[in-house]
C-alpha positions as a printed Julia matrix, in Angstrom:
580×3 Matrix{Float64}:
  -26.69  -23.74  -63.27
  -27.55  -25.97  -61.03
  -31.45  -25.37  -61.4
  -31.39  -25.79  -65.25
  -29.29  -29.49  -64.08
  -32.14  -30.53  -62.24
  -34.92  -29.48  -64.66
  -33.23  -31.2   -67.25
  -32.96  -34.1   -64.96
  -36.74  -34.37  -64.17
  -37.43  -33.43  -67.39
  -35.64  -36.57  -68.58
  -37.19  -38.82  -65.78
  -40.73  -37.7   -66.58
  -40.54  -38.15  -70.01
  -38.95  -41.82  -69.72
  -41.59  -43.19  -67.11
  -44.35  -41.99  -69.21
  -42.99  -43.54  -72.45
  -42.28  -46.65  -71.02
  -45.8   -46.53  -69.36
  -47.06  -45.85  -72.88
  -45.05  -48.6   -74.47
  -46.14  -51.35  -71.99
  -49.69  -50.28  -72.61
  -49.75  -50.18  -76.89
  -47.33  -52.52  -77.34
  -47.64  -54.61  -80.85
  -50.37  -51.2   -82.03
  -49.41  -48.6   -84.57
  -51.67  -45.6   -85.28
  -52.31  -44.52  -89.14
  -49.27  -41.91  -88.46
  -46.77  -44.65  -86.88
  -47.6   -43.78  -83.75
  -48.08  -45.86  -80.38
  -52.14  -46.29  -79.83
  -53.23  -45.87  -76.03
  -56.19  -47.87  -77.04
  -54.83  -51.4   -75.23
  -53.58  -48.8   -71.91
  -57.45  -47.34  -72.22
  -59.45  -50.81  -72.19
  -57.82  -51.48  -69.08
  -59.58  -48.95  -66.9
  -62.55  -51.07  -65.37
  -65.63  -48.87  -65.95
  -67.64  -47.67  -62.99
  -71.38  -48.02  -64.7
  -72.79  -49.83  -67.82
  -73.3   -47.23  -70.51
  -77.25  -46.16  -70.97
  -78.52  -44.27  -73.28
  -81.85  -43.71  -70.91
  -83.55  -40.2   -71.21
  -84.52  -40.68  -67.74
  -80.85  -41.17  -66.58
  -80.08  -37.74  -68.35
  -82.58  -36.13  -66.51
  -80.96  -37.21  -63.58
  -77.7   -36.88  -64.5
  -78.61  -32.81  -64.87
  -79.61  -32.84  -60.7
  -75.29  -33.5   -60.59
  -73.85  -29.32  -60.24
  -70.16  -29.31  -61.73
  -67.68  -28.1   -58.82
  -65.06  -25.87  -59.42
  -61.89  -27.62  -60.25
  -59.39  -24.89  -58.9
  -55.29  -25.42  -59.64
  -52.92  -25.84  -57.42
  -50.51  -22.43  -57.09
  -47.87  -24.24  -55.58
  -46.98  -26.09  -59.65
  -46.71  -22.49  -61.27
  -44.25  -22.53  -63.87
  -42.87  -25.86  -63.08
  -44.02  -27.3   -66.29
  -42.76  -24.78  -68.02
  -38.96  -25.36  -66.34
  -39.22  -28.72  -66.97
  -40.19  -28.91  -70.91
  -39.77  -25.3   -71.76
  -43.17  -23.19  -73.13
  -46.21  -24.46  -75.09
  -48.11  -23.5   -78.0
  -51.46  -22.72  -76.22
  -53.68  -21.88  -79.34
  -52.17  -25.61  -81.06
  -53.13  -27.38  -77.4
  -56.64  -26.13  -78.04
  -56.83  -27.57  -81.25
  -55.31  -30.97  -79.8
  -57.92  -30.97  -77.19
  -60.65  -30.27  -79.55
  -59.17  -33.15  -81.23
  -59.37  -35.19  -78.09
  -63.01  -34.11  -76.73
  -64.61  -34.97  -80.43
  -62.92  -38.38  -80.97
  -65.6   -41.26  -80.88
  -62.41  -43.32  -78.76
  -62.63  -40.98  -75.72
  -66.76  -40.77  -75.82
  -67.45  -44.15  -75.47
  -64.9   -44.47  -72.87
  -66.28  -41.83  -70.78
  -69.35  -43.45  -71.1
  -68.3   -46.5   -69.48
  -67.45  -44.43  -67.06
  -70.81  -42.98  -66.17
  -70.37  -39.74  -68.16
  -73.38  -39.07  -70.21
  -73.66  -36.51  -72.72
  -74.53  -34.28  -70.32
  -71.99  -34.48  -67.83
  -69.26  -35.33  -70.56
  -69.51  -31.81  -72.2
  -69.85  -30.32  -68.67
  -66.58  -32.15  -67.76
  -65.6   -31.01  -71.43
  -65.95  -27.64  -70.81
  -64.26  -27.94  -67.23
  -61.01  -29.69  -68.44
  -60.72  -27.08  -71.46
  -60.66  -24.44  -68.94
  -58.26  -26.03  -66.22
  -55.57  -27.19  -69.28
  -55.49  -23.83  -71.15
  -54.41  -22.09  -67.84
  -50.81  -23.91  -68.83
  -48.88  -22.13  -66.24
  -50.8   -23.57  -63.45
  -50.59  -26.77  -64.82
  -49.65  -30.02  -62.84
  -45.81  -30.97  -64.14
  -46.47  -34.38  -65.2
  -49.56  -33.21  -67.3
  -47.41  -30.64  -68.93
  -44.78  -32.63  -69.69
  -47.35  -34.92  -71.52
  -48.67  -32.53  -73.75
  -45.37  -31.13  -74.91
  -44.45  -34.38  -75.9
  -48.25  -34.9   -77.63
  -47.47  -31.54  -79.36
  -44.17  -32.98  -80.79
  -46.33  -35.24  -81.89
  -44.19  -38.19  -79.53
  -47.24  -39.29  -77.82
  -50.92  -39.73  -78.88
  -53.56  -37.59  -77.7
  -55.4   -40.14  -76.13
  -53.03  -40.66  -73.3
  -54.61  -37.3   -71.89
  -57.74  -39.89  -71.18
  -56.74  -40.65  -67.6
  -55.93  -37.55  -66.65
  -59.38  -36.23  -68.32
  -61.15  -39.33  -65.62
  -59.41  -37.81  -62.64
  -60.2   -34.51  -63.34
  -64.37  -35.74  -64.44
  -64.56  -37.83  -61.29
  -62.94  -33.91  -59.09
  -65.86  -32.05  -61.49
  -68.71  -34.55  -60.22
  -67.82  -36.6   -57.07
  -70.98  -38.96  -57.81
  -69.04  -40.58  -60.47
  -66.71  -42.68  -57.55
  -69.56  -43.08  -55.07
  -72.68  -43.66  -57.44
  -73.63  -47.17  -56.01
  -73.26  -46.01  -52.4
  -75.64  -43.0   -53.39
  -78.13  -45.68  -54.74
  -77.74  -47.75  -51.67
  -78.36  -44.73  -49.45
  -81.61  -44.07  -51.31
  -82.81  -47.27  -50.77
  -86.4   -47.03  -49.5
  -87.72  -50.66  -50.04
  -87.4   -51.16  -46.02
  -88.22  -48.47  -43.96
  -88.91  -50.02  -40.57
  -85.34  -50.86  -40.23
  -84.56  -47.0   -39.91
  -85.45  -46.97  -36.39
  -84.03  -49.89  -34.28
  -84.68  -48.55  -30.99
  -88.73  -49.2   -32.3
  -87.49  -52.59  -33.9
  -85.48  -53.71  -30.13
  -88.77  -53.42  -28.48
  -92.31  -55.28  -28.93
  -94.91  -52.76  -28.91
  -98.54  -52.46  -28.72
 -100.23  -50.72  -31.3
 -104.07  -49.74  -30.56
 -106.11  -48.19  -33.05
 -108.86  -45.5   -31.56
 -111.56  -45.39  -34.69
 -114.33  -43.57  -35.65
 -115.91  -40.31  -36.81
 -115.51  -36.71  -35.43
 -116.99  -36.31  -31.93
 -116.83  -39.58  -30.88
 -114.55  -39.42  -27.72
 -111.21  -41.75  -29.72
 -108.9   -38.77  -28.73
 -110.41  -38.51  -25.23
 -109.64  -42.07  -24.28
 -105.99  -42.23  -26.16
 -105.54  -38.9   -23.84
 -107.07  -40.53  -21.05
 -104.31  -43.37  -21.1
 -101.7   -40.91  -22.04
 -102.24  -38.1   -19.03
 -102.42  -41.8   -16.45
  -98.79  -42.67  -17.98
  -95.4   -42.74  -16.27
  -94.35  -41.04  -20.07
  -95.28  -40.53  -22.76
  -96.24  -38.07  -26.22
  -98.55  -36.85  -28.08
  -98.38  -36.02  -31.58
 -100.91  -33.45  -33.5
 -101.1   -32.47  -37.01
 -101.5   -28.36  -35.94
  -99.87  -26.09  -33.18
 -103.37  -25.63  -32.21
 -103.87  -28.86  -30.71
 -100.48  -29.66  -29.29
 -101.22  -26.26  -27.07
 -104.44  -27.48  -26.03
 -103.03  -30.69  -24.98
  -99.96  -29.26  -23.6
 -102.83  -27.08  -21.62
 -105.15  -29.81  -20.45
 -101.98  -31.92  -19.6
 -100.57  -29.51  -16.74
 -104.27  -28.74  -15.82
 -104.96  -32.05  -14.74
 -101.48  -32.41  -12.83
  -99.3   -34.14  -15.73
  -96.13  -32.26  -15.86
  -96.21  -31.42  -20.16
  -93.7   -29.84  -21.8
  -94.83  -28.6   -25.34
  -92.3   -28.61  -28.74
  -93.69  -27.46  -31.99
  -91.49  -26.09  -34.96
  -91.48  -22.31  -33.52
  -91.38  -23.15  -29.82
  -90.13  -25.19  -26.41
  -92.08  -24.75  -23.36
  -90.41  -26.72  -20.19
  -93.5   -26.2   -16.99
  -90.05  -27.27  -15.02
  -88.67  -24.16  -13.91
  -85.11  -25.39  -13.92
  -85.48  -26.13  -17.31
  -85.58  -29.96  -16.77
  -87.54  -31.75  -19.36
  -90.6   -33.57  -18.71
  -91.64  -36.59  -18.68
  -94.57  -36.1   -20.89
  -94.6   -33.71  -24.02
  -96.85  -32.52  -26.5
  -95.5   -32.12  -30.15
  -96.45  -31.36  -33.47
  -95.97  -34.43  -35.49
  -92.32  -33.47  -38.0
  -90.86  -32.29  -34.14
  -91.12  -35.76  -32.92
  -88.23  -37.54  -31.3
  -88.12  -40.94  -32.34
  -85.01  -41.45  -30.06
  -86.88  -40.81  -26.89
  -88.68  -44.22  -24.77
  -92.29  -43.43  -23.87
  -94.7   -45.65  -21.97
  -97.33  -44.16  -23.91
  -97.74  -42.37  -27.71
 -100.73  -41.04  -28.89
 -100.8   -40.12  -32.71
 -103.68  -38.23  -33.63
 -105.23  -38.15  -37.12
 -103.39  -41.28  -38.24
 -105.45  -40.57  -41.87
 -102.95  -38.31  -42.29
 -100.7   -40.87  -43.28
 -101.7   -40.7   -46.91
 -101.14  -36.73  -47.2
  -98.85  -36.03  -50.25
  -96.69  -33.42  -48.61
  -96.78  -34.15  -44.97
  -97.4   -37.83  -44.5
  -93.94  -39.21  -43.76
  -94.11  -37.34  -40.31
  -97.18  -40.21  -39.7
  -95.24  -42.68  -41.28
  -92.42  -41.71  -39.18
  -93.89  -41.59  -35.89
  -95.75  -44.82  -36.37
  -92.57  -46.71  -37.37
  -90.55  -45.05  -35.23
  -91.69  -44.2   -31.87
  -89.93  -46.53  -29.09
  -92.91  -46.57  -26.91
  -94.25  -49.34  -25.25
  -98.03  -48.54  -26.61
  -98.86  -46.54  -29.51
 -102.61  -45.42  -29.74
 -103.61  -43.63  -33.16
 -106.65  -41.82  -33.5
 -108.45  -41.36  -36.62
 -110.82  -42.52  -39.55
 -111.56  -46.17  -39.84
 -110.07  -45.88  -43.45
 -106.97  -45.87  -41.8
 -106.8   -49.03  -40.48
 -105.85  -51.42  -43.6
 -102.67  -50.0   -43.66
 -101.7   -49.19  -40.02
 -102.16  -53.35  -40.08
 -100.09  -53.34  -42.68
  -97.25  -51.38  -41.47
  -97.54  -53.31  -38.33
  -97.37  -56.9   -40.1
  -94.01  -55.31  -40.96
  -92.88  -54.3   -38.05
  -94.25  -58.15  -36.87
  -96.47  -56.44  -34.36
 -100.51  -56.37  -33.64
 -103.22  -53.95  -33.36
 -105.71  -53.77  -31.48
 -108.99  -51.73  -33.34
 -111.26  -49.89  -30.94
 -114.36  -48.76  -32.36
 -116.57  -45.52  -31.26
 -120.02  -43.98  -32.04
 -120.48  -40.66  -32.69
 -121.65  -38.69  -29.18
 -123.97  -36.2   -30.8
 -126.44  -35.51  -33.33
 -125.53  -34.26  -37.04
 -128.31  -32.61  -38.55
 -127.74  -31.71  -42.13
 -130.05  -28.92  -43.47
 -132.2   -28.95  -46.95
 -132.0   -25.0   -46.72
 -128.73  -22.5   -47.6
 -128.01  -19.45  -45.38
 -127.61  -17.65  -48.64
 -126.71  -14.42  -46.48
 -124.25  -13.45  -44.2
 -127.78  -11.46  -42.77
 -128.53  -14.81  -41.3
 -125.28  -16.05  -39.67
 -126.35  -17.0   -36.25
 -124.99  -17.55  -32.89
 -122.28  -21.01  -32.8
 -121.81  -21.26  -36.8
 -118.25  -21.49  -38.39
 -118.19  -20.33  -41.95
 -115.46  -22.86  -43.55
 -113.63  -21.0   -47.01
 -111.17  -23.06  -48.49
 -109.36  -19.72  -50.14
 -107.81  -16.52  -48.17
 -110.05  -14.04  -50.3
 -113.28  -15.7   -49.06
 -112.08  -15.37  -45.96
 -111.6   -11.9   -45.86
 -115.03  -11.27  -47.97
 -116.7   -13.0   -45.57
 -115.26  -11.57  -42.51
 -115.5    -7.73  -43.76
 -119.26   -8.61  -44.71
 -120.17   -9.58  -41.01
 -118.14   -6.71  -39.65
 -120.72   -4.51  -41.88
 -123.54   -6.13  -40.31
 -121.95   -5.64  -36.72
 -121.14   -9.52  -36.0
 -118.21   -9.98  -34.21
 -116.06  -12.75  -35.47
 -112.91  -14.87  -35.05
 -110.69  -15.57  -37.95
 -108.47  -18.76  -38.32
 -106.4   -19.32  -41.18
 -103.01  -20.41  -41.71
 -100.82  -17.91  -42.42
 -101.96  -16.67  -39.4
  -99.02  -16.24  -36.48
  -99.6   -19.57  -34.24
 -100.17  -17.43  -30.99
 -103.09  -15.33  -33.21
 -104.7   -18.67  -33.74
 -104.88  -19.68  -30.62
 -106.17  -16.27  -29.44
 -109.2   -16.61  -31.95
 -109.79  -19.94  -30.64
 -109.81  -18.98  -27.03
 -111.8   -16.09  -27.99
 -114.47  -17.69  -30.12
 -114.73  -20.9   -27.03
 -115.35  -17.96  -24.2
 -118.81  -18.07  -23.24
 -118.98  -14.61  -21.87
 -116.96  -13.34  -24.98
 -119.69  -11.79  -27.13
 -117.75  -13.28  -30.19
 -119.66  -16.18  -31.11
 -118.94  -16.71  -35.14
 -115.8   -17.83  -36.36
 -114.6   -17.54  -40.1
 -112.03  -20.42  -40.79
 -109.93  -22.27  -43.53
 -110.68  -26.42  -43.44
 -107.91  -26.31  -40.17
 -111.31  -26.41  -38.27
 -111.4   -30.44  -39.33
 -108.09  -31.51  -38.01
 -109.66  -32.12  -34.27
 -109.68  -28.61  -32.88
 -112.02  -28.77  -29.78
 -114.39  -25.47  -30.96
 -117.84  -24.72  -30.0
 -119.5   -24.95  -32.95
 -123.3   -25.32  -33.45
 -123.12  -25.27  -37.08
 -120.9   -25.56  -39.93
 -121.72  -23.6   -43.29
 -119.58  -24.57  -46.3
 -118.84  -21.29  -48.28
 -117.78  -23.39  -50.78
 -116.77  -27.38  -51.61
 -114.35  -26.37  -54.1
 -110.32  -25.85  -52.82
 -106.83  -25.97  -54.45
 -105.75  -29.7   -54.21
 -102.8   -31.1   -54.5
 -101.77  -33.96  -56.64
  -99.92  -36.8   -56.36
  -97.26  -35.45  -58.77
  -96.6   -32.35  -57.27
  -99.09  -30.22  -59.36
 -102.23  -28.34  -57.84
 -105.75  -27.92  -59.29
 -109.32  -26.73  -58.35
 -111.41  -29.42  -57.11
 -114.37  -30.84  -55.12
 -113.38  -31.25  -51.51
 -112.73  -34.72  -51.01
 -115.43  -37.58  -48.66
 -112.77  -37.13  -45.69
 -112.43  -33.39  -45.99
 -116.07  -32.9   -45.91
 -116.8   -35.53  -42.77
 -114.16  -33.96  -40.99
 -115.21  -30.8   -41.22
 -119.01  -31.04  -41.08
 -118.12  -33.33  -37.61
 -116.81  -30.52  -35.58
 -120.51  -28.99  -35.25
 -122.25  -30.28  -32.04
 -119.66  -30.6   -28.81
 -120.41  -33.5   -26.44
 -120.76  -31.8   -22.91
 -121.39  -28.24  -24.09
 -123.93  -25.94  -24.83
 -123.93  -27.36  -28.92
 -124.74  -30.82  -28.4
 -126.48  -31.11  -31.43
 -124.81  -29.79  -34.64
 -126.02  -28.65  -38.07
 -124.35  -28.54  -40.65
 -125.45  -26.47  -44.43
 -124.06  -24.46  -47.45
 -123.94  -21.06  -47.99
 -125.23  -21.2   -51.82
 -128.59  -23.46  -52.32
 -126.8   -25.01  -55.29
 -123.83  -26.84  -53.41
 -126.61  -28.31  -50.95
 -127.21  -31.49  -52.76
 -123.45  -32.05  -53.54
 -122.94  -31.43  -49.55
 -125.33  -34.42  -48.99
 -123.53  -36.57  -51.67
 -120.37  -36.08  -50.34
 -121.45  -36.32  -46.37
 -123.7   -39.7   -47.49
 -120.28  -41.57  -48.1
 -117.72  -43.42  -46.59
 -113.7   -42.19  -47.19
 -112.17  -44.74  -49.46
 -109.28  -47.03  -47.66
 -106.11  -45.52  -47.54
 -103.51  -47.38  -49.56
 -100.19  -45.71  -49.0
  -98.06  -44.22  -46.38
  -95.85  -41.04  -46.93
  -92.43  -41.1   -46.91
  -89.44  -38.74  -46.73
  -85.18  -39.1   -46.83
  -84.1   -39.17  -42.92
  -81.7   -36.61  -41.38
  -78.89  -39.34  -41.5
  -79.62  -40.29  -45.42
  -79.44  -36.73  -45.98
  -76.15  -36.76  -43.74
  -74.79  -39.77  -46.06
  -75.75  -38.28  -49.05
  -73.79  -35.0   -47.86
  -70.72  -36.76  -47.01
  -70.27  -38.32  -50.42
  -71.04  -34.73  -52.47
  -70.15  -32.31  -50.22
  -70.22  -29.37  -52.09
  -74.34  -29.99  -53.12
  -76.68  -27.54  -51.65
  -79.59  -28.91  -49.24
  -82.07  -28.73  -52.13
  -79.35  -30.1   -54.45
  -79.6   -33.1   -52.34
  -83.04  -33.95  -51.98
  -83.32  -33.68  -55.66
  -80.94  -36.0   -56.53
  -81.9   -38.22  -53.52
  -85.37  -38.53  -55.03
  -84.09  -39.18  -58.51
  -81.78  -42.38  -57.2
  -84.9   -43.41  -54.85
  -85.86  -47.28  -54.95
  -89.58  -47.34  -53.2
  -91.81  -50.39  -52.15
  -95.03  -48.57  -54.0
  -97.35  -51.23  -52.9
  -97.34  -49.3   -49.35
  -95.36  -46.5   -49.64
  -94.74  -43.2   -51.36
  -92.45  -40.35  -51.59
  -94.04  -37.19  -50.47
  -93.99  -34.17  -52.41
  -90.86  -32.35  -51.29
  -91.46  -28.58  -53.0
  -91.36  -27.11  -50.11
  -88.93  -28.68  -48.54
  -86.24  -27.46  -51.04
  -88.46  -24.14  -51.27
  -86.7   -22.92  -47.54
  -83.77  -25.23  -48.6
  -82.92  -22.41  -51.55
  -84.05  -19.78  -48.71
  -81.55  -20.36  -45.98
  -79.2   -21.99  -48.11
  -77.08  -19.02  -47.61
  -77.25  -19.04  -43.95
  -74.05  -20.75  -42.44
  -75.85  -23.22  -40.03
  -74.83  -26.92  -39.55
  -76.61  -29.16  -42.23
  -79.02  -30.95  -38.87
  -80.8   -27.48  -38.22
  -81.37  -26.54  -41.83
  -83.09  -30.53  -42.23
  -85.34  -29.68  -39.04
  -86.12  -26.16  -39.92
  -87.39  -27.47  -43.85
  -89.12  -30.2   -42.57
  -91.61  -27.36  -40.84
  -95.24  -27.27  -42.39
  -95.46  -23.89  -44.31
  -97.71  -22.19  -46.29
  -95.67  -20.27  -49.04
């Protein structure tokens, strides 16, 4: 008795506060049927976005995953003892009603819900209303009395917004999402590099020209310091020639940590692969090597990055002189100078009018460059035919493989002396090469949109990798360079007779703590999930920057995305190099 008192005592309560609500909100409006219109209550609910109808915002309004609105067990049945049951099949219809009405569209379009998401949140609401006995009491309540036909259908509308804004989170936070992915100013990202005055010096020129050697030279004679390599390969060799000449080096690359301290203690001098760099350490000296990097349209922002970034009181970068344009650019940014030293080649780079045309006359010294995996292995079975002993680098090769083939293939009493290799060989890798034959000067490039296609090796690609034939101070001090097939000769010549056009654009990539943000504010979005919808919202300064292809990024995002792991070590792990 006392139960049925109280229900009918709420009952009564819920039902007066919403009709006076109601009243306050339509007064002076009749609908067709003499009912109160919500349409005054409904125009005061200050919309969140100006209404677009922009195919491109569509497109990004699919990135946005609908979350799983689930009810609350704890209101079972308390509808019901409040207003008694309801008709469930007639509340479908009234919904229907509700969802098709050209009133409640264009309001949920003020309110940032595009045809996409609005049938999404549709679909959602249906769902979450037609499971009546979980129902919240006050929403209940409402649509028995819109069933009697007391209320209008459109006072649902609010709750509908609540329950659209639960179903995509972006709705409340949209402007802070575009404000995270704000990308007009990225040197203020690091202001541990902006709180210091730095000295940038630019190390310049072509392949064998001793611009690493001196940037080393000033790094190994440092109190700190880093260096930074675009392969494993090289941050081992450096992390080698480091402790060799007495500079305590510890070595971090995406698959490993080597501390030479046997206590563990770090020290003060590493050797890194470029993405592994801490730009939260000081250094007295950083050393960047192949700064041309910079413009790569999957791994450039890890340039971009460490230029920017590094707190280090001088920041030498080694590569081509097409570089330096926009390394003065970045620093009249960061309002800093740079300093451009200039080298010579060391060694002489004979390019020959004749093709080897068989793997009959490899010789001695040469490197056989393939720029696809089956040419590699065609070429290395066909010398293993002949007898010649060879060393294979490619990159889907385990890291400590590599370096084995490259120890094995620099060992002058190892009687391997021809290496097969992918173009790695022209990232700086200190190899004994006499000369380089080009199997081909055709590989898969990628575009600047993402998509790949079969193409002449590019000016830098071919100077790069024709350079690494002829070693100062070894037994190869002059270096050749030719084709396998007579036909690509006069292309090779073209291609080697030019100079790599100026680079125009920097990479770029969302940071850990934008990624962090972003996470905060949609929770329940994958690691892929993010980065798609980061790059969708993305404002960019395109007259220096761009955003790097991120396929493979997301590609181990989707892989691990099952893997409970805090959100910091899946970022690092995806920002790895990989070849899928």
């Amino acid at each position: 008795m006392m139960l049925r008192t109280i229900c009918k005592v709420s009952r009564t309560l819920i039902q007066r506060e919403i009709r006076t609500s109601h009243a306050l909100a339509t007064r002076g409006k009749k609908t067709k049927r003499g009912k109160a219109s919500v349409d005054t209550f409904l125009d005061t609910l200050k919309p969140s976005s100006e209404s677009k109808n922009d195919p491109e915002k569509n497109i990004t309004s699919r990135l946005f995953k609908p979350v799983l609105v689930r009810p609350n067990p704890d209101d079972v049945d308390l509808g019901k003892e409040i207003a008694g049951d309801i008709d469930r099949s007639e509340l479908l219809s009234r919904l229907n009603i509700f969802f098709k009405s050209d009133t409640t569209r264009a309001l949920a379009r003020e309110q940032g819900l595009d045809d996409y998401l609005y049938w999404q949140v549709c679909i959602s609401f249906r769902k979450y209303c037609m499971d009546v006995s979980y129902l919240p009491p006050e929403l209940y309540v409402l649509f028995s009395d819109i069933l009697q036909d007391a209320i209008h259908i459109d006072s649902i509308f609010p709750y509908f917004l609540t329950h659209a804004r639960r179903v995509f989170p972006h709705l409340e936070c949209l402007n802070e999402l575009k404000l995270i992915s704000d990308l007009t100013n990225p040197p203020n990202w690091y202001p541990e590099a902006r709180g210091m005055t730095r000295k940038i010096i630019f190390h310049s020129g072509p392949t064998n020209s001793g611009k690493t050697y001196h940037a080393l030279e000033r790094f190994m004679n440092a109190k700190s310091g880093v260096y930074c390599g675009p392969l494993k390969l090289l941050a081992v060799e450096v992390f080698h020639k480091a402790n060799k000449r007495g500079t305590p080096c510890d070595l971090v690359t995406g698959e490993e940590r080597k501390t030479v301290d046997p206590e563990g203690e770090t020290s003060p001098h590493v050797s890194c692969t470029v993405e592994m760099t801490n730009v939260h350490q000081n250094y007295e000296v950083a050393v960047i090597d192949e700064i041309q990097m910079v413009k790569d349209y999957q791994r450039g922002w890890a340039w971009t990055r460490a230029l920017l970034g590094l707190p280090a009181e001088e920041i030498h970068v080694c590569g081509e002189a097409a570089a330096i344009d926009v390394v003065k650019e970045i620093a009249i940014s960061t309002g800093e100078d740079v300093e451009v030293r200039s080298y010579n080649r060391l060694t002489k780079l004979i390019q020959q009018d004749e093709a080897i045309e068989s793997l009959e006359r490899i010789q001695p010294g040469d490197c056989v460059v393939c720029f696809c995996k089956q040419d590699i292995y065609s070429v290395s079975r066909g010398l293993e035919r002949l007898g010649v002993e060879c060393a294979v680098i490619y990159g889907s090769l385990p890291p400590n493989t590599k370096l084995a083939m490259a120890e094995k293939f620099n060992d002058p009493d190892d009687p391997c002396k021809v290496l097969v290799a992918t173009d790695a060989v022209g990232m700086g890798l200190n190899l004994n090469i006499r000369r380089m034959v080009f199997y081909s000067l055709n590989k898969l490039n990628l575009l600047d949109d993402g998509n790949k296609e079969m193409g002449l090796i590019s000016v830098s690609q071919a100077l790069q990798i024709a350079g690494r034939a002829g070693r100062f101070n070894t037994q190869w001090e002059t270096g050749y360079v030719t084709c396998f097939f007579q036909e690509d000769i006069a292309t090779m010549k073209e291609l080697l007779a030019q100079t790599p056009e100026n680079i125009l654009h920097c990479g770029l990539h969302p940071t850990f703590d934008q990624i962090e943000t972003y996470s905060y504010h949609l929770p329940h979005s994958s690691l892929s999930n993010l980065i798609d919808i980061f790059t969708s919202l993305s404002i960019i300064d395109d007259s220096l920057y761009k955003l790097c292809q991120l396929d493979d990024f997301k590609f181990l995002a989707d892989m691990i995305d099952h893997i409970k792991v805090p959100l910091k070590a899946k970022y690092t792990f995806c920002c790895a190099p990989i070849n899928k």
